[in-house]
CSV table of C-alpha atoms in Angstrom, one decimal:
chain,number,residue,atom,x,y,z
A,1,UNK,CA,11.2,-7.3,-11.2
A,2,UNK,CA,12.7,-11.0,-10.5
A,3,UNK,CA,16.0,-10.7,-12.8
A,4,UNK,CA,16.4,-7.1,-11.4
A,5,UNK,CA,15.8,-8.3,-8.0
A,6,UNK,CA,12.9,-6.1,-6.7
A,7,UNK,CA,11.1,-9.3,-6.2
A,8,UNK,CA,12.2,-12.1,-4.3
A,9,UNK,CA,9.5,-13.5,-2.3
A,10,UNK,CA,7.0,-16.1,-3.7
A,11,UNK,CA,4.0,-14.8,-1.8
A,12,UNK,CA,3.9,-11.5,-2.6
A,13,UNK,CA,4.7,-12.8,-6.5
A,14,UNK,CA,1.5,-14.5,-5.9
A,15,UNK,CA,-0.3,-11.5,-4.7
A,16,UNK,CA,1.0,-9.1,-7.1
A,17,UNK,CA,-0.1,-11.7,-9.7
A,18,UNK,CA,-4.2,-11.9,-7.9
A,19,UNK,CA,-4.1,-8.0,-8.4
A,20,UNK,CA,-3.4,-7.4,-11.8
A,21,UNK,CA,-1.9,-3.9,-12.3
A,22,UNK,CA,-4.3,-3.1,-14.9
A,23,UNK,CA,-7.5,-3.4,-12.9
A,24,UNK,CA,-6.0,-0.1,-11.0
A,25,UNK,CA,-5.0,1.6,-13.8
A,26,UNK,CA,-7.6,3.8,-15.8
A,27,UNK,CA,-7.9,3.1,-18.8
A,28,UNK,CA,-7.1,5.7,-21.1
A,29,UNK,CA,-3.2,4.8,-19.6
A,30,UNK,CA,-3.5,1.3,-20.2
A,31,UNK,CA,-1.0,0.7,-22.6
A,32,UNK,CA,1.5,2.0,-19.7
A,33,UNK,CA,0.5,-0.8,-16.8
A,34,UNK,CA,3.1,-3.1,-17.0
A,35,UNK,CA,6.1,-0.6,-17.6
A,36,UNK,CA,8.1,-0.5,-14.1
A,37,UNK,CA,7.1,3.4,-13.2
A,38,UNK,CA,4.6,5.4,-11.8
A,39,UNK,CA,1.3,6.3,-13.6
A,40,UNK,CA,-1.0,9.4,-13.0
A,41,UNK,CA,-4.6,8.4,-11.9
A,42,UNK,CA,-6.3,11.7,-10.7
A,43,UNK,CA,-5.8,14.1,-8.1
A,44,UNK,CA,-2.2,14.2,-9.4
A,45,UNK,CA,-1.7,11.1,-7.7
A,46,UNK,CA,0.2,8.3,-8.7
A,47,UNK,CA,0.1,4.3,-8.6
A,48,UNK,CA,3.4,3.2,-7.8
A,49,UNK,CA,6.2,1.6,-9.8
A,50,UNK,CA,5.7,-1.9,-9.2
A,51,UNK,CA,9.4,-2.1,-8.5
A,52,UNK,CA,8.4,-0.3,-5.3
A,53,UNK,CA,5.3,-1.6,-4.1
A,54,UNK,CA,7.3,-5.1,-4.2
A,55,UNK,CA,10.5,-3.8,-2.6
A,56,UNK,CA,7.9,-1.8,0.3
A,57,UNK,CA,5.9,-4.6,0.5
A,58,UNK,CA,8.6,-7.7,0.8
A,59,UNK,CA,10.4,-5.0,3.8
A,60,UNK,CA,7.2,-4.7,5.5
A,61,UNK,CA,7.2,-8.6,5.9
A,62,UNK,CA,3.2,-9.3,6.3
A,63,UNK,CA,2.0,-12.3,7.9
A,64,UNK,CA,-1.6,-14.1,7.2
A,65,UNK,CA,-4.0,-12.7,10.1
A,66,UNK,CA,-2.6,-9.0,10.3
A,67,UNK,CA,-3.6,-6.2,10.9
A,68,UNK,CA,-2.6,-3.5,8.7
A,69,UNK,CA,-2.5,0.3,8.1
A,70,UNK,CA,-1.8,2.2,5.0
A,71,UNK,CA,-2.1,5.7,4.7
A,72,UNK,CA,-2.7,6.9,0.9
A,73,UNK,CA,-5.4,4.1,-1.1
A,74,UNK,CA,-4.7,6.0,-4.4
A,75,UNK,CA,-6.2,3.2,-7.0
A,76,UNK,CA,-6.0,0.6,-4.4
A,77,UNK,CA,-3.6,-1.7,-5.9
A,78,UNK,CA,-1.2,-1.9,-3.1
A,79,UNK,CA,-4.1,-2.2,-0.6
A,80,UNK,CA,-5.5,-5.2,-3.2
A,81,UNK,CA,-2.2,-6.7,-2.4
A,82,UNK,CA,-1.7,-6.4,1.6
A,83,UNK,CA,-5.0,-7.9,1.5
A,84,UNK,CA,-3.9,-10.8,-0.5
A,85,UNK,CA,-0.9,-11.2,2.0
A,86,UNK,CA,-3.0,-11.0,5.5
A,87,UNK,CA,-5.8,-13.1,4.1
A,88,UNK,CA,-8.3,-13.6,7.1
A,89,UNK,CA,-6.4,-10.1,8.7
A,90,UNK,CA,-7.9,-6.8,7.6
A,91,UNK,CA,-6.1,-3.7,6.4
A,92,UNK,CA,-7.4,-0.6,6.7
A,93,UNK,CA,-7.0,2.0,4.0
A,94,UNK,CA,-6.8,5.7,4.3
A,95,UNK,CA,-6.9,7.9,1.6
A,96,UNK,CA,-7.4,12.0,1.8
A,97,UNK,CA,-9.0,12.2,-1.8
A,98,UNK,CA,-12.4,10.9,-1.4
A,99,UNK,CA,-12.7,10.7,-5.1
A,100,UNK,CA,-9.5,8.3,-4.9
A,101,UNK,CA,-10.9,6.2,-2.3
A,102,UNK,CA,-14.2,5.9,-4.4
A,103,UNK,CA,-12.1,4.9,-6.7
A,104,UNK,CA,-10.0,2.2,-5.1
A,105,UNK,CA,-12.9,0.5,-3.8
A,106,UNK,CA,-14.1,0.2,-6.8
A,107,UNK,CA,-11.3,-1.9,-8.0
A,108,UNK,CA,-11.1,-3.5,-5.0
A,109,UNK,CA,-14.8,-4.8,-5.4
A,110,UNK,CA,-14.3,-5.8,-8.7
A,111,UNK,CA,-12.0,-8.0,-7.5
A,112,UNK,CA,-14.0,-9.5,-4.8
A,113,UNK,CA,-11.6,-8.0,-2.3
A,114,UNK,CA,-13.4,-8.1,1.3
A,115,UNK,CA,-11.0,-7.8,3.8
A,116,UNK,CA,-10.2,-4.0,3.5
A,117,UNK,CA,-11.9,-0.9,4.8
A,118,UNK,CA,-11.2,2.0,2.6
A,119,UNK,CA,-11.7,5.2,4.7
A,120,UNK,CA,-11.7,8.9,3.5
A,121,UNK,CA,-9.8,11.4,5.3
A,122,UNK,CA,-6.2,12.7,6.6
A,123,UNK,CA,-4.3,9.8,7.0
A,124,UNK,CA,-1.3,11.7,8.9
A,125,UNK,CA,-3.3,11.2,12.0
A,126,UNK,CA,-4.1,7.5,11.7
A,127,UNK,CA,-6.5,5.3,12.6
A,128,UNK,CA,-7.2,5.2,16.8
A,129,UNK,CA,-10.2,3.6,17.1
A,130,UNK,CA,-8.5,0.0,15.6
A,131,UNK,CA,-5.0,0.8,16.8
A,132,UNK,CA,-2.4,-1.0,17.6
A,133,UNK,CA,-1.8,-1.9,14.0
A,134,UNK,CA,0.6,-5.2,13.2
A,135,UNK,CA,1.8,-3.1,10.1
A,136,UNK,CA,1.8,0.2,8.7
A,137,UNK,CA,2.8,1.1,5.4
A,138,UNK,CA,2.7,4.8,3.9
A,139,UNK,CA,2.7,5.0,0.3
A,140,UNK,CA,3.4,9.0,-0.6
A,141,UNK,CA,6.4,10.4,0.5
A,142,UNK,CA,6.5,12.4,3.6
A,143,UNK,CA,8.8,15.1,5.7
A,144,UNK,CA,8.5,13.3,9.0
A,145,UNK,CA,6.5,10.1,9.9
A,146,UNK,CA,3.8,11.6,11.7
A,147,UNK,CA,4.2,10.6,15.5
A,148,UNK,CA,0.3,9.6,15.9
A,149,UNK,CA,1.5,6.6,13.6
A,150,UNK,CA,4.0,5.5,15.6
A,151,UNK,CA,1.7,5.6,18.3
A,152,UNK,CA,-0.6,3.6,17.0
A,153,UNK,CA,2.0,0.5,15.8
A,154,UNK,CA,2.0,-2.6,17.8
A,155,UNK,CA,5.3,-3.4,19.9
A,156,UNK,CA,7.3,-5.5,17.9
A,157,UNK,CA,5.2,-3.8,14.6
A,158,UNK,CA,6.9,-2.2,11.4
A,159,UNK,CA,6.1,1.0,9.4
A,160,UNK,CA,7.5,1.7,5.9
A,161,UNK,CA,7.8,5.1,4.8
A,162,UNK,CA,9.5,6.9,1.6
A,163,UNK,CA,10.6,10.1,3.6
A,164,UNK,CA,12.4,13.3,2.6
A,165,UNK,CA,12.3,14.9,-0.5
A,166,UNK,CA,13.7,13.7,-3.7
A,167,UNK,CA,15.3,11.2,-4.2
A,168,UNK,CA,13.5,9.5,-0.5
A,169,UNK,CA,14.6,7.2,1.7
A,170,UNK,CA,12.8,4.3,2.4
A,171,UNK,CA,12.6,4.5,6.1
A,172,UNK,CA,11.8,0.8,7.7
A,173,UNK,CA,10.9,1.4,11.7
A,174,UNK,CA,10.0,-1.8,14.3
A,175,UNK,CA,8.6,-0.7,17.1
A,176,UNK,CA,10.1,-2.0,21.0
């Protein structure tokens, strides 16, 4: 991902490399984890090429002590990583498969990941009760970004978004 230039910053590096793509991954795809594409888990669901997660997650520009929305847990390795990146912040993690989120915090326990909440349900409509959020990220593509979610970002906050149909655009928002 450095020499192609989908990773440039040395924190994330750091967190991608404290959540080993393979503790997300089930195993029967394995052999697959390091390869720079998506992977099926279940609910025909996919973790993310890591060439994206970096490129969505180096945009999204996280500080230590944030707090953080993502919409879409799947295995949870994105999440593991916002978490490494916000340290004492939290992120909260909302997936629509609860079989998924069972899933993710699985892996993310496994890794003695603390600071995230992973919560079951439609993620299109957020997360009031802890709004305003420092940072939102959704990880599947979408038509629109849902106005609830722009509701619920901080001033001065960004949201990433793939949006449209295929190919997407990555969609970076900050809030005034």
């Amino acid at each position: 991902m450095k020499k192609s230039g989908f990773l440039n910053d040395k924190k994330i590096e750091l967190a991608i490399r404290n959540a080993p793509r393979h503790e997300f991954v089930p195993s029967s795809l394995i052999e697959k984890t390091y390869d720079d594409s998506p992977i099926q888990i279940m609910k025909n669901q996919t973790i993310s090429q890591p060439s994206v997660v970096s490129r969505m997650t180096e945009w999204l520009d996280v500080k230590e002590g944030q707090k953080i929305l993502e919409i879409g847990s799947g295995s949870g390795w994105q999440t593991a990583i916002l978490a490494y990146l916000v340290g004492h912040g939290i992120v909260y993690s909302i997936e629509r498969h609860a079989e998924l989120a069972e899933f993710a915090k699985k892996n993310l326990d496994k890794l003695g990941i603390h600071n995230v909440k992973v919560i079951s349900g439609d993620g299109s409509f957020g997360f009031p009760e802890e709004s305003p959020f420092d940072r939102i990220i959704i990880t599947a593509a979408c038509k629109k970004i849902p106005d609830s979610l722009l509701e619920q970002l901080s001033i001065n906050g960004l949201l990433i978004a793939p949006v449209g149909g295929y190919p997407q655009s990555m969609i970076l928002l900050k809030k005034h």
